[in-house]
mmCIF file of C-alpha atoms and ligand atoms in Angstrom:
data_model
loop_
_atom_site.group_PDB
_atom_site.id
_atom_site.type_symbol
_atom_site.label_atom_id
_atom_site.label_comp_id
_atom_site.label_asym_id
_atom_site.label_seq_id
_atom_site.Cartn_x
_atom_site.Cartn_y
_atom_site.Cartn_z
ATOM 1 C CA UNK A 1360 -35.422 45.205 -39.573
ATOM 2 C CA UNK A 1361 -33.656 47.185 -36.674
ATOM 3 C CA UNK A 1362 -30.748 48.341 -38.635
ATOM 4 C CA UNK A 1363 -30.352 51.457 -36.640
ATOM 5 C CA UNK A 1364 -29.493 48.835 -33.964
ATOM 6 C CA UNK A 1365 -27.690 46.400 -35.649
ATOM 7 C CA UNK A 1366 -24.088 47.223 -34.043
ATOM 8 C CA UNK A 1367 -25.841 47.248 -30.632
ATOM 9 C CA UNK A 1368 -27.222 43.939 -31.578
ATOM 10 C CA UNK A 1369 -24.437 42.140 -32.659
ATOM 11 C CA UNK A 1370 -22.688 43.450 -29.508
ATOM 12 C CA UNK A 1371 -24.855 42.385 -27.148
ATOM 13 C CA UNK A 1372 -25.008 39.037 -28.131
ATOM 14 C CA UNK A 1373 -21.308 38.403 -28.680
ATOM 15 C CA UNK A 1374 -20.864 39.774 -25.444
ATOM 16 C CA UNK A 1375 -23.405 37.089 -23.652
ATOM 17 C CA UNK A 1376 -21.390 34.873 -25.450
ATOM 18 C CA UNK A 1377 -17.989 35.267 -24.007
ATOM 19 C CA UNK A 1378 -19.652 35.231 -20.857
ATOM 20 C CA UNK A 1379 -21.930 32.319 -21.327
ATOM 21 C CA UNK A 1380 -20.731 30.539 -24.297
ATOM 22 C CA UNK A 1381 -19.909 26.623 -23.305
ATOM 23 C CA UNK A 1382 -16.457 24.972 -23.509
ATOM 24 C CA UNK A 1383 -16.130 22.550 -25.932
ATOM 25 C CA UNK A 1384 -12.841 21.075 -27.408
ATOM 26 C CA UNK A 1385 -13.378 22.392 -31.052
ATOM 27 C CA UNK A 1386 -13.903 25.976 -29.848
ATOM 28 C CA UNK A 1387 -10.086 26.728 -29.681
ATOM 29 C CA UNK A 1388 -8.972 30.497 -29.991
ATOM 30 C CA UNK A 1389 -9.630 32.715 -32.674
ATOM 31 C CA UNK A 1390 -9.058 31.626 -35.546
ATOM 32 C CA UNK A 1391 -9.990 27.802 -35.384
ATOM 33 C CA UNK A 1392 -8.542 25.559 -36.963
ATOM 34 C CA UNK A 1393 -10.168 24.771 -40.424
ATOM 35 C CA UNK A 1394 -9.813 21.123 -40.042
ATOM 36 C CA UNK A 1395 -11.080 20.981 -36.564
ATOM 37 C CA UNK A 1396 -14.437 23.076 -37.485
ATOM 38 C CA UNK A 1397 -15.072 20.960 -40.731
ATOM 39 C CA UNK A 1398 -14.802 17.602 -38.318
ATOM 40 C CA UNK A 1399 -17.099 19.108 -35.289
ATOM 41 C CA UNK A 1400 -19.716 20.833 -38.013
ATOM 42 C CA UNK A 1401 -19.865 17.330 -40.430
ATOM 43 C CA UNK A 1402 -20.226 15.069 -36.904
ATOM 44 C CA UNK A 1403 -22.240 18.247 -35.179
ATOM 45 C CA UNK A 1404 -24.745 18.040 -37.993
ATOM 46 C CA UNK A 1405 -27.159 14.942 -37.020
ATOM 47 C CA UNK A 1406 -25.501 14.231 -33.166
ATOM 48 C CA UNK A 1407 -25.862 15.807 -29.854
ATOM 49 C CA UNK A 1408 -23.553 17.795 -28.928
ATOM 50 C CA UNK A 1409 -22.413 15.581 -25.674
ATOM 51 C CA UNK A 1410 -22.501 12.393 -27.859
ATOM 52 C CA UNK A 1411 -19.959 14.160 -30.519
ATOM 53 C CA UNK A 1412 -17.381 15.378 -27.495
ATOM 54 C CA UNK A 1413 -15.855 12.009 -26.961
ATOM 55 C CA UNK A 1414 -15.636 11.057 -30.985
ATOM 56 C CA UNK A 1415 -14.666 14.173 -31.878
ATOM 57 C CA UNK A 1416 -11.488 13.669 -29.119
ATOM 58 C CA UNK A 1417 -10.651 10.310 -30.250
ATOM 59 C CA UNK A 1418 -11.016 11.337 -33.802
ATOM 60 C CA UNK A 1419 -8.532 14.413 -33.353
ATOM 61 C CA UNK A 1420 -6.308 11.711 -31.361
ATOM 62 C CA UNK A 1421 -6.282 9.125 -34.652
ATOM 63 C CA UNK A 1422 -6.620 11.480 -37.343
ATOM 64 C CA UNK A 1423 -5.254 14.916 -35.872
ATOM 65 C CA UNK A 1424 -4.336 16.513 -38.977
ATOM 66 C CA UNK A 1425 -5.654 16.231 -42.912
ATOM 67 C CA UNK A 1426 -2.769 14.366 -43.866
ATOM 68 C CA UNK A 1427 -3.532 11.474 -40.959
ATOM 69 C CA UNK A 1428 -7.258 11.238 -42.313
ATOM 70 C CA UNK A 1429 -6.071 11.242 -46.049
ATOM 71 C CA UNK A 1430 -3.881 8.489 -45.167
ATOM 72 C CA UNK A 1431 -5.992 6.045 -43.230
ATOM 73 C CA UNK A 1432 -7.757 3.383 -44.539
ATOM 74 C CA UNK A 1433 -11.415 3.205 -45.343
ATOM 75 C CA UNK A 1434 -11.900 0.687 -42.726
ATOM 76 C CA UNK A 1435 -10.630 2.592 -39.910
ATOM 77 C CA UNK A 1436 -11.838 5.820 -40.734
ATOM 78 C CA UNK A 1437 -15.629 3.691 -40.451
ATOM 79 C CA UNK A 1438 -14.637 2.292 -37.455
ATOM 80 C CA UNK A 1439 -13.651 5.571 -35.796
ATOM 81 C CA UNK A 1440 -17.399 6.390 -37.106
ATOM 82 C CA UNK A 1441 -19.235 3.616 -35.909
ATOM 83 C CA UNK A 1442 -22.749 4.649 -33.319
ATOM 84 C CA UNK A 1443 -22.588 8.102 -35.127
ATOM 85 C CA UNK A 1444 -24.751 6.826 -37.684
ATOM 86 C CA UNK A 1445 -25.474 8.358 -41.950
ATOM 87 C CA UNK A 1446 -21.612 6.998 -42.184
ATOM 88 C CA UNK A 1447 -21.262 8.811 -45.617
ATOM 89 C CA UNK A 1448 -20.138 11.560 -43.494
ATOM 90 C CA UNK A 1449 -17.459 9.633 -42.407
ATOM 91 C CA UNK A 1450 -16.478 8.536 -45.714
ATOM 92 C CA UNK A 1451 -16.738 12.060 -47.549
ATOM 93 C CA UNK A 1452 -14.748 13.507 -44.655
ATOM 94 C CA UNK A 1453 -11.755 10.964 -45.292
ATOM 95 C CA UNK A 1454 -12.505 11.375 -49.569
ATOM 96 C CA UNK A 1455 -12.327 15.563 -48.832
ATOM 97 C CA UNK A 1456 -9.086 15.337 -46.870
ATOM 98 C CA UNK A 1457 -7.577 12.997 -49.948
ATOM 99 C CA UNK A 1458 -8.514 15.864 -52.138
ATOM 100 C CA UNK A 1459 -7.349 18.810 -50.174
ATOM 101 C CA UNK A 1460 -3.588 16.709 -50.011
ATOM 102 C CA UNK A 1461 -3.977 15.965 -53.642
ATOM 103 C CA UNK A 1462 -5.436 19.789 -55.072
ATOM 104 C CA UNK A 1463 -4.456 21.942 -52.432
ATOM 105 C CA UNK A 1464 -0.941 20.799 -50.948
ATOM 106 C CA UNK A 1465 -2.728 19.465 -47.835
ATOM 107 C CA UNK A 1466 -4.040 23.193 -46.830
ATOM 108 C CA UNK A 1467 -7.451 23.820 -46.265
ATOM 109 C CA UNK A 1468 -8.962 26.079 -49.092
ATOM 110 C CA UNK A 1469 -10.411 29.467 -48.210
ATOM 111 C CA UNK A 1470 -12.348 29.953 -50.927
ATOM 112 C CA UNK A 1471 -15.810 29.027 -50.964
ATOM 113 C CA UNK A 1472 -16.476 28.069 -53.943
ATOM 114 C CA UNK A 1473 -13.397 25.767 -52.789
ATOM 115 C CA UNK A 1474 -14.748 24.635 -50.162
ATOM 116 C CA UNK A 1475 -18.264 23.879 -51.625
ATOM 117 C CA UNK A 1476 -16.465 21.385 -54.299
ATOM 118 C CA UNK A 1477 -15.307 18.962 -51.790
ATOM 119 C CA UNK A 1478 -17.106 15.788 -51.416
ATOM 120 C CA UNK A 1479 -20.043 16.294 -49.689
ATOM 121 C CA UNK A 1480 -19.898 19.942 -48.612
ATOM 122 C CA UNK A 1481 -23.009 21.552 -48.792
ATOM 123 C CA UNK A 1482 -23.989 25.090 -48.256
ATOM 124 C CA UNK A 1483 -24.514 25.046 -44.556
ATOM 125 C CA UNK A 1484 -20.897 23.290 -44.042
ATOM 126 C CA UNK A 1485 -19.196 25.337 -46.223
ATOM 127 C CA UNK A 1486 -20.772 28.193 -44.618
ATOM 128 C CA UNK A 1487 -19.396 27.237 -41.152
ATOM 129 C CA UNK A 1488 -16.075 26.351 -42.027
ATOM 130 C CA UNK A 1489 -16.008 29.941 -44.469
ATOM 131 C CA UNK A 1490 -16.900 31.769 -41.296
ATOM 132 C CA UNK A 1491 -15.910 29.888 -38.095
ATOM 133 C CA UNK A 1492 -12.469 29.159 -39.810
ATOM 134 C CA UNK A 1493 -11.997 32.324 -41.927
ATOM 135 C CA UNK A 1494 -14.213 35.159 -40.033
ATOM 136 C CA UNK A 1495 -16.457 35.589 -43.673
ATOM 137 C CA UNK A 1496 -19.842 37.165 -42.646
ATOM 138 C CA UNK A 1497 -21.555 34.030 -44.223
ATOM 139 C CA UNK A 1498 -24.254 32.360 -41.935
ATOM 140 C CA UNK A 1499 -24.418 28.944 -41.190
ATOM 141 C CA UNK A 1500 -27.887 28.372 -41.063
ATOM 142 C CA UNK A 1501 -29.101 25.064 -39.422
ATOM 143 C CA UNK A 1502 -31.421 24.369 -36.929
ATOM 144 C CA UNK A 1503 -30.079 26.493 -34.266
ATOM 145 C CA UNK A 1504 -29.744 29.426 -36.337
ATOM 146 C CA UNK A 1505 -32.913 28.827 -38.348
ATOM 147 C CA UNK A 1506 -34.780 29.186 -35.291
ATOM 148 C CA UNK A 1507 -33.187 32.161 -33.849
ATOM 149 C CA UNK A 1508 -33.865 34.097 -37.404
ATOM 150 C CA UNK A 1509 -37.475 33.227 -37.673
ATOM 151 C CA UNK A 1510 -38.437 34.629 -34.011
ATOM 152 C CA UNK A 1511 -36.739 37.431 -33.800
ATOM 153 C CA UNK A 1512 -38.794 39.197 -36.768
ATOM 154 C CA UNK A 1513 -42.090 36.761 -36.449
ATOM 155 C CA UNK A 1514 -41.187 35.168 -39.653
ATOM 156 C CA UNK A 1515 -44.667 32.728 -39.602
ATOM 157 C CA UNK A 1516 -44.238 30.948 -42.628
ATOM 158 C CA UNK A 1517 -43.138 27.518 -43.346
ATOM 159 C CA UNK A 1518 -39.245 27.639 -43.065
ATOM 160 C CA UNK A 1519 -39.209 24.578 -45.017
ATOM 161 C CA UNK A 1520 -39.545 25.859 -48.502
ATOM 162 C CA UNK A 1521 -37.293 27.403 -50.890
ATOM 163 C CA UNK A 1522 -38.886 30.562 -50.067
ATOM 164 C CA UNK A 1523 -38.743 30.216 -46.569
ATOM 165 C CA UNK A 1524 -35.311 29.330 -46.181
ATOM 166 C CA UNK A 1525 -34.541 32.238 -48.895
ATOM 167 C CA UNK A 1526 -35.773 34.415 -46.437
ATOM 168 C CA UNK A 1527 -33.785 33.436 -43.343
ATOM 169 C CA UNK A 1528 -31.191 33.573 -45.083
ATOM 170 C CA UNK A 1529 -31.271 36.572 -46.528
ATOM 171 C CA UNK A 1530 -32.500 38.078 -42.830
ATOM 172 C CA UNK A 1531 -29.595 36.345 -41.387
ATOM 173 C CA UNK A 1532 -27.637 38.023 -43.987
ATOM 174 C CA UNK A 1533 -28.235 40.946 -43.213
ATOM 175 C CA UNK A 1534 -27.290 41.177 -39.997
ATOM 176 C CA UNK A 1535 -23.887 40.228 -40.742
ATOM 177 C CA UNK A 1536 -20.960 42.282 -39.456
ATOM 178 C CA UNK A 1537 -18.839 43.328 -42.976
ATOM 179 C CA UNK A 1538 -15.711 41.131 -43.753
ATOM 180 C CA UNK A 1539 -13.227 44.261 -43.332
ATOM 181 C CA UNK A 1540 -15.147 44.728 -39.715
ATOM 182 C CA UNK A 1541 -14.553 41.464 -38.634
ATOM 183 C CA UNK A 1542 -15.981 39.661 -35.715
ATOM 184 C CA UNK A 1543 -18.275 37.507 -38.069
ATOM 185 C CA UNK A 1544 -17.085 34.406 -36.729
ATOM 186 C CA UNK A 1545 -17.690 34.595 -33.290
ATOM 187 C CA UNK A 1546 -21.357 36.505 -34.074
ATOM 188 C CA UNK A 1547 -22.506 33.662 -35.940
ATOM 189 C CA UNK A 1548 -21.253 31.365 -33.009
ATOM 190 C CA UNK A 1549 -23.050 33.371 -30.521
ATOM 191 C CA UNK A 1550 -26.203 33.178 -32.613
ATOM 192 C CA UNK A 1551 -26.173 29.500 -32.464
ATOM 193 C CA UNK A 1552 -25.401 29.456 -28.982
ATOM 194 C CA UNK A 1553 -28.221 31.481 -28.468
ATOM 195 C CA UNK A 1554 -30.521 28.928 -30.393
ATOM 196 C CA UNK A 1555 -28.607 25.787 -28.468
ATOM 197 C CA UNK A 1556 -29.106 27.163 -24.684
ATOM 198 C CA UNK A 1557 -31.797 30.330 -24.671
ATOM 199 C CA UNK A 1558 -33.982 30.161 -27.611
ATOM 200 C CA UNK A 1559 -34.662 26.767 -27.517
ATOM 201 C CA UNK A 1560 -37.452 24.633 -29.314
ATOM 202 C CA UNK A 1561 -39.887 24.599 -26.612
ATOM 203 C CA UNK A 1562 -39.715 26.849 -23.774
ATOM 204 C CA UNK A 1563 -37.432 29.832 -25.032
ATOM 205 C CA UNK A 1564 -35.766 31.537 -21.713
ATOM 206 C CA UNK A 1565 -36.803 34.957 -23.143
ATOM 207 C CA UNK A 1566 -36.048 36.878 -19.508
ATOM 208 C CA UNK A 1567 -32.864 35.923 -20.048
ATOM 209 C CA UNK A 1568 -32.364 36.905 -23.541
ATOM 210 C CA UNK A 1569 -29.482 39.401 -24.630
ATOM 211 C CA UNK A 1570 -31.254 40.539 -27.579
ATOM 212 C CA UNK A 1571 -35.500 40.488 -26.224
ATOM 213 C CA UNK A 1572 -35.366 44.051 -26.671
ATOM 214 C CA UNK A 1573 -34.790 43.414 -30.651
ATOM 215 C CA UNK A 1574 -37.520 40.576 -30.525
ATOM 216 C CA UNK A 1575 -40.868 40.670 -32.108
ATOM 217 C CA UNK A 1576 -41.368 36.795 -31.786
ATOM 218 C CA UNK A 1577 -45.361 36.330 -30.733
ATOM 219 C CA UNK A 1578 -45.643 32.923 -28.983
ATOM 220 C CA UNK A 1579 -42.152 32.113 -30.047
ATOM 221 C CA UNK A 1580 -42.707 28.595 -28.953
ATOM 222 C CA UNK A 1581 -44.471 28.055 -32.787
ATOM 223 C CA UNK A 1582 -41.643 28.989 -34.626
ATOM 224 C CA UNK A 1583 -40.634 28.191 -37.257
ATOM 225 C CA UNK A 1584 -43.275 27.162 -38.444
ATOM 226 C CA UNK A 1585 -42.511 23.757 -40.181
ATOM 227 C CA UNK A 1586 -44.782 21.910 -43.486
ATOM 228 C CA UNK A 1587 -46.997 18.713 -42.220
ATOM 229 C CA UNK A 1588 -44.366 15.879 -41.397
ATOM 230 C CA UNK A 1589 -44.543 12.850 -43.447
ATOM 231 C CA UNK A 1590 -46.352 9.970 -42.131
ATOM 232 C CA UNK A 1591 -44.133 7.169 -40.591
ATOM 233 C CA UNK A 1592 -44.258 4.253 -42.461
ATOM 234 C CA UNK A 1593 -43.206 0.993 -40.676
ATOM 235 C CA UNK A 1594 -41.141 -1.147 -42.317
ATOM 236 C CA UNK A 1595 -39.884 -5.039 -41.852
ATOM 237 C CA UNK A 1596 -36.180 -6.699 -42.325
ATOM 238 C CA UNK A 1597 -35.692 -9.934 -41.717
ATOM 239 C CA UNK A 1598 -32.108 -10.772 -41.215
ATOM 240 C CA UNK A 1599 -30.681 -14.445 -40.364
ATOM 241 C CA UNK A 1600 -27.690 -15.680 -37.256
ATOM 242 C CA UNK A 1601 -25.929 -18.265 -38.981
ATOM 243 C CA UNK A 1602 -22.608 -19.459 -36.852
ATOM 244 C CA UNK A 1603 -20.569 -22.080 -38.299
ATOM 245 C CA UNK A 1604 -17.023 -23.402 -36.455
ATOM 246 C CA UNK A 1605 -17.028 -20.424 -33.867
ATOM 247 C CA UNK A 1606 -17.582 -17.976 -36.907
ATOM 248 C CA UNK A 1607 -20.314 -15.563 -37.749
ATOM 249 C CA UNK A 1608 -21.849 -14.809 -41.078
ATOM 250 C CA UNK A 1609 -21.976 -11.223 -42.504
ATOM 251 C CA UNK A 1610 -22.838 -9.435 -44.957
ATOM 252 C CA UNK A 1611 -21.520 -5.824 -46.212
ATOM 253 C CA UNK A 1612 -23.679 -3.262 -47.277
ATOM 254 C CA UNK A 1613 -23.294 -1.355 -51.066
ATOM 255 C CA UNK A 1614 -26.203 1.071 -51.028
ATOM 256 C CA UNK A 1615 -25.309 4.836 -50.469
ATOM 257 C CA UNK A 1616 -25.666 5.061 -46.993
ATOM 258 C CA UNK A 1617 -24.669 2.084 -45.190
ATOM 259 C CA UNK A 1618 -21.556 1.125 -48.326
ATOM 260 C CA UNK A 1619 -18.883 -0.426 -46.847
ATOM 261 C CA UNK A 1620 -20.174 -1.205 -43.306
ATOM 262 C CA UNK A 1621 -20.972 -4.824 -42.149
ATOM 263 C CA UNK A 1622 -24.688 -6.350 -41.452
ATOM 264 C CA UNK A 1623 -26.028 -9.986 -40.630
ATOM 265 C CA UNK A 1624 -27.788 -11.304 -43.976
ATOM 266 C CA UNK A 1625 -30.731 -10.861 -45.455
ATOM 267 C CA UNK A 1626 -32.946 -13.898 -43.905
ATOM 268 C CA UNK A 1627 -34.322 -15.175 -47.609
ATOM 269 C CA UNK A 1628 -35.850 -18.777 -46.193
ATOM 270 C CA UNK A 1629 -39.280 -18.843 -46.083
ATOM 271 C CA UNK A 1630 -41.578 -19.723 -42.986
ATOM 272 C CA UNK A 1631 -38.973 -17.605 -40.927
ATOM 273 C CA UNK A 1632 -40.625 -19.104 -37.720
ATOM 274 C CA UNK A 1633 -39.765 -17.572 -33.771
ATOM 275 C CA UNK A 1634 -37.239 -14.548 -33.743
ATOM 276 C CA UNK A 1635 -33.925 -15.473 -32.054
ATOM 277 C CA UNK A 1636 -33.840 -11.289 -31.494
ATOM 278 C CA UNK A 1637 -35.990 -7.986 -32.737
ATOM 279 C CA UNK A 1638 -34.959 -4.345 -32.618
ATOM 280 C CA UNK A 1639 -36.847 -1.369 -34.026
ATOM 281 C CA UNK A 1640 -35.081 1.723 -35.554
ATOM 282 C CA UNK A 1641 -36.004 5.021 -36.762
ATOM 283 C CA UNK A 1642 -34.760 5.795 -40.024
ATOM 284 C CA UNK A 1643 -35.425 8.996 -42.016
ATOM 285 C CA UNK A 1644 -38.900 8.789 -42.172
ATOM 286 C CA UNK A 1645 -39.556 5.218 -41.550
ATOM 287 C CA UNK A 1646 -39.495 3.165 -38.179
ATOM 288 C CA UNK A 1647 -37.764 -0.214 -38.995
ATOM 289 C CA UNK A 1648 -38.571 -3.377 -37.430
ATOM 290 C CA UNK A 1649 -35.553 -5.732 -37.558
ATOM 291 C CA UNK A 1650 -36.122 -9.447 -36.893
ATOM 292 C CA UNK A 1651 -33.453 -12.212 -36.428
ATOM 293 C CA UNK A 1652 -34.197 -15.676 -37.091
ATOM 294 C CA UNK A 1653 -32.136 -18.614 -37.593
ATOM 295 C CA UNK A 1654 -30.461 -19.409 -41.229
ATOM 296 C CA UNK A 1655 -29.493 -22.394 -42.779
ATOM 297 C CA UNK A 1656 -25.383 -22.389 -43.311
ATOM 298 C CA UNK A 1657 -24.956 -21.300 -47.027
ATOM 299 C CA UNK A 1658 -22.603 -24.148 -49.515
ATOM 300 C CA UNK A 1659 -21.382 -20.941 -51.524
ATOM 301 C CA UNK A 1660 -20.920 -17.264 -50.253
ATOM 302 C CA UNK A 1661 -22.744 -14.270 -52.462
ATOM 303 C CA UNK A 1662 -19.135 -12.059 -53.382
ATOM 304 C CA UNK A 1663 -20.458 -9.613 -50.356
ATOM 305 C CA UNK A 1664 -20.101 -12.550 -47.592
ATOM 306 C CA UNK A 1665 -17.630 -13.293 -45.190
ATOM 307 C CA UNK A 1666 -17.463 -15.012 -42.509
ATOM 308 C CA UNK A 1667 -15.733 -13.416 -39.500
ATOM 309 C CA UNK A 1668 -14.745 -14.941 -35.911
ATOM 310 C CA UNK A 1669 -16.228 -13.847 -32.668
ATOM 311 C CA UNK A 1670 -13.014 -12.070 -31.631
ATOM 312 C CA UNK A 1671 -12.921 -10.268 -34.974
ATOM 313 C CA UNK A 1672 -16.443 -8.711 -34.918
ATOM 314 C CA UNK A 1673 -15.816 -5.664 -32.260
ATOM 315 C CA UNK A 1674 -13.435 -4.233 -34.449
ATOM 316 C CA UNK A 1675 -15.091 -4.278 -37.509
ATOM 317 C CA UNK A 1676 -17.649 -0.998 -38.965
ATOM 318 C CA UNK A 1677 -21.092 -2.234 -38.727
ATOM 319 C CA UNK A 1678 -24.241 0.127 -38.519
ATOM 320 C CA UNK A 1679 -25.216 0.921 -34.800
ATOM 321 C CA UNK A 1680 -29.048 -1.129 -35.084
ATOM 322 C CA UNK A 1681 -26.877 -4.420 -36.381
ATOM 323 C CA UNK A 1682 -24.171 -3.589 -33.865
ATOM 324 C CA UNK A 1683 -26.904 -3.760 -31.042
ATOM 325 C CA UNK A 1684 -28.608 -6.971 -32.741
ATOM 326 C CA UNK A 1685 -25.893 -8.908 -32.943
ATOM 327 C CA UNK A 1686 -25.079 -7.852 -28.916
ATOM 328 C CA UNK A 1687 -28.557 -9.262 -27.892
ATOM 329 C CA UNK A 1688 -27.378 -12.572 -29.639
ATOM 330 C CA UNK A 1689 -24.179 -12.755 -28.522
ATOM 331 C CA UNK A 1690 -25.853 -12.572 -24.777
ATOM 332 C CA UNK A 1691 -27.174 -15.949 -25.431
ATOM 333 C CA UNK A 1692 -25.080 -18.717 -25.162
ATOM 334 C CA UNK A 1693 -27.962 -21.332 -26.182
ATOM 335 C CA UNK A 1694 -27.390 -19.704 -29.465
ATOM 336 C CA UNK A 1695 -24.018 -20.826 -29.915
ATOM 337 C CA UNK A 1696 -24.746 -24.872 -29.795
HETATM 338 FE FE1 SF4 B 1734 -35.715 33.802 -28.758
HETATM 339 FE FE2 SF4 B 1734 -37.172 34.838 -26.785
HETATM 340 FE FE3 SF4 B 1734 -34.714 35.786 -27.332
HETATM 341 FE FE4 SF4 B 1734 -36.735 36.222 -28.982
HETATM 342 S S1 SF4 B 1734 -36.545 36.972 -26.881
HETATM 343 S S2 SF4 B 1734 -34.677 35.603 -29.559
HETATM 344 S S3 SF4 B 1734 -37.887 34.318 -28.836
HETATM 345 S S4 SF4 B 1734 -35.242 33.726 -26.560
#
C-alpha cells in the first residue's frame, strides 16, 4: 500500500507506543519471557484486559515457571482458572507445559512449527508468542489487530471468511519489519495497542492517531465489516439442590469444555414445580436459562457424583454460572432445613 512509507510508518507508531503504551505486568523488557506471553495471550484471548491483571499475578505467583505448571495437579491448575471461563485453556496450558518439560528439557521452543504442536496452540497464539517472545515479524492477528488492518486500507469486505482473513493477513504481513531488522516485536505490540486504546470499535480517536496520515479508512466506525451474526437461540437447564447431612450434591462435567469442573445435577424429576434459584448465561451463541429446583436425595450415586461438604465447595473448580447459582442458594438458610 504505502511502501515508500513503510519505515516512517512503523516508526511512528512504535514511537506513540513507548510514549503511550500501558503498563501491564506481562509487558516486562525486551525480550519477554516466553512463558509469561503464552500465559497473558491464552488468558488475554476471551478476558478483559483488567479482569486478566489479577489472575495473571496470582497465576505467575502459583505457577511462576513451566516446571511449577507441569507439576501441579489438574485440580489446582482449574481452580487457579475458575471465573475466567472456556477452562480448556486452562487445561491445555498445564498439558503444553508437561510437554515442553517432557520434549524440550523444560525450554520454551522457538520454532514455530514447535510452538504450533503444543496442545491447543493455534495460529494467532503461536504467532504472539513467535513474535512477542522471539522478535519474528509474524503478526498476531486478533481482534485488535484485525481491526487496525482493515481501516487503514478500507478493506470493506467481510473479515470473517477465509478470504478475508487471508487478506489481513497478508496486509499485515507486509508491513512487517524483516527478522535481521528487528523491532518486530514491539511493532506488532504497538499495533494492538493502537486497536485496544485509539482505533477502537466504535468511536476511533482518529485526531489522535500516529499513523492518520497513512489512513484511507472511510467511516472507519464500519469496519471490519463482519458476516450476519447467528441468531441467539435460548436454551433451558434444569439442575436440582439436593443437601443431605450438611453435604451438597454435585456433579462433574466430561464434555470438552466444562471436563473436569464441578456442577449441581441435572434435575431429571418430572413436574419440576417453583425454582429454588434461576440465572441466565450467554454461551457461544446461545443465552442459557438455568433453573434450580429441589431434588429428591438419590439411593445410588451415577460414577460422576459426589457429595461434597459446605466448607469444601469454595475450593473446588466449578464453572462461573454454577459458581454464582449455588451462591444465591447458599444465601438462603430456609434451604438448608
Ligand atoms: Fe484507526 Fe482512525 Fe487511526 Fe485510521 S486514523 S488507523 S481509522 S484511528
Amino acid at each position: 500500500m504505502f511502501a515508500r512509507d513503510i519505515r516512517e510508518f512503523r516508526a511512528g507508531l512504535t514511537d506513540w507506543f513507548l510514549d503511550n503504551g500501558r503498563v501491564l505486568p506481562w509487558r516486562t523488557d525486551a525480550p519477554r519471557d516466553p512463558y509469561s506471553v503464552f500465559v497473558s495471550e491464552v488468558m488475554l484471548q476471551q478476558t478483559q484486559v483488567a479482569t486478566v491483571i489479577d489472575y495473571y499475578q496470582r497465576w505467575m505467583e502459583r505457577f511462576p515457571d513451566i516446571a511449577a505448571l507441569a507439576a501441579a495437579p489438574e485440580n489446582d491448575v482449574l481452580h487457579a482458572w475458575q471465573g475466567l471461563g472456556y477452562y480448556s485453556r486452562a487445561r491445555n496450558l498445564h498439558a503444553a507445559a508437561q510437554v515442553i518439560v517432557r520434549e524440550h528439557n523444560g525450554v520454551f521452543p522457538r520454532e514455530m512449527e514447535q510452538i504450533r504442536a503444543l496442545p491447543g496452540v493455534g495460529p494467532y497464539t503461536s504467532a504472539a508468542v513467535a513474535t512477542f517472545a522471539f522478535d519474528k515479524p509474524l503478526p498476531p492477528v486478533i481482534a485488535n489487530i484485525l481491526r487496525v488492518s482493515a481501516r487503514l486500507p478500507n478493506y470493506r469486505k467481510p473479515t470473517d471468511t477465509a478470504a478475508g482473513s487471508q487478506h489481513i493477513h497478508a496486509v499485515t504481513l507486509q508491513w512487517q519489519p524483516a527478522l535481521e531488522e528487528g523491532g518486530a516485536g514491539m511493532f506488532n505490540e504497538a499495533l494492538m495497542e493502537l486497536g485496544a486504546l485509539v482505533c477502537t470499535p466504535r468511536a476511533p480517536r482518529c485526531s489522535a492517531c500516529p499513523v492518520r496520515l497513512f489512513c484511507q479508512a472511510e467511516s472507519p466506525e464500519e469496519l471490519p465489516v463482519k458476516r450476519p451474526r447467528p441468531k441467539t437461540v435460548e436454551l433451558e437447564e434444569n439442575c436440582a439442590w439436593i443437601i443431605h447431612d450438611g453435604r451438597v450434591l454435585l456433579e462433574q462435567q466430561t464434555g470438552k469444555r466444562a471436563r473436569g469442573l464441578w456442577k449441581l445435577p441435572l434435575h431429571l424429576e418430572p413436574g419440576a414445580g417453583i425454582p429454588l434459584a434461576t440465572l441466565t448465561y450467554p454461551f457461544t451463541h446461545h443465552r442459557v436459562h438455568l433453573s434450580v429446583f429441589p431434588g429428591t436425595t438419590p439411593l445410588f450415586l451415577a460414577a460422576d457424583q459426589q457429595w461434597f461438604a459446605l466448607g469444601e465447595l469454595d475450593a473446588i473448580p466449578m464453572s462461573a454460572p454454577h459458581r454464582r447459582a449455588l451462591k444465591k442458594l447458599l444465601s438462603s438458610p430456609s434451604l438448608f432445613q
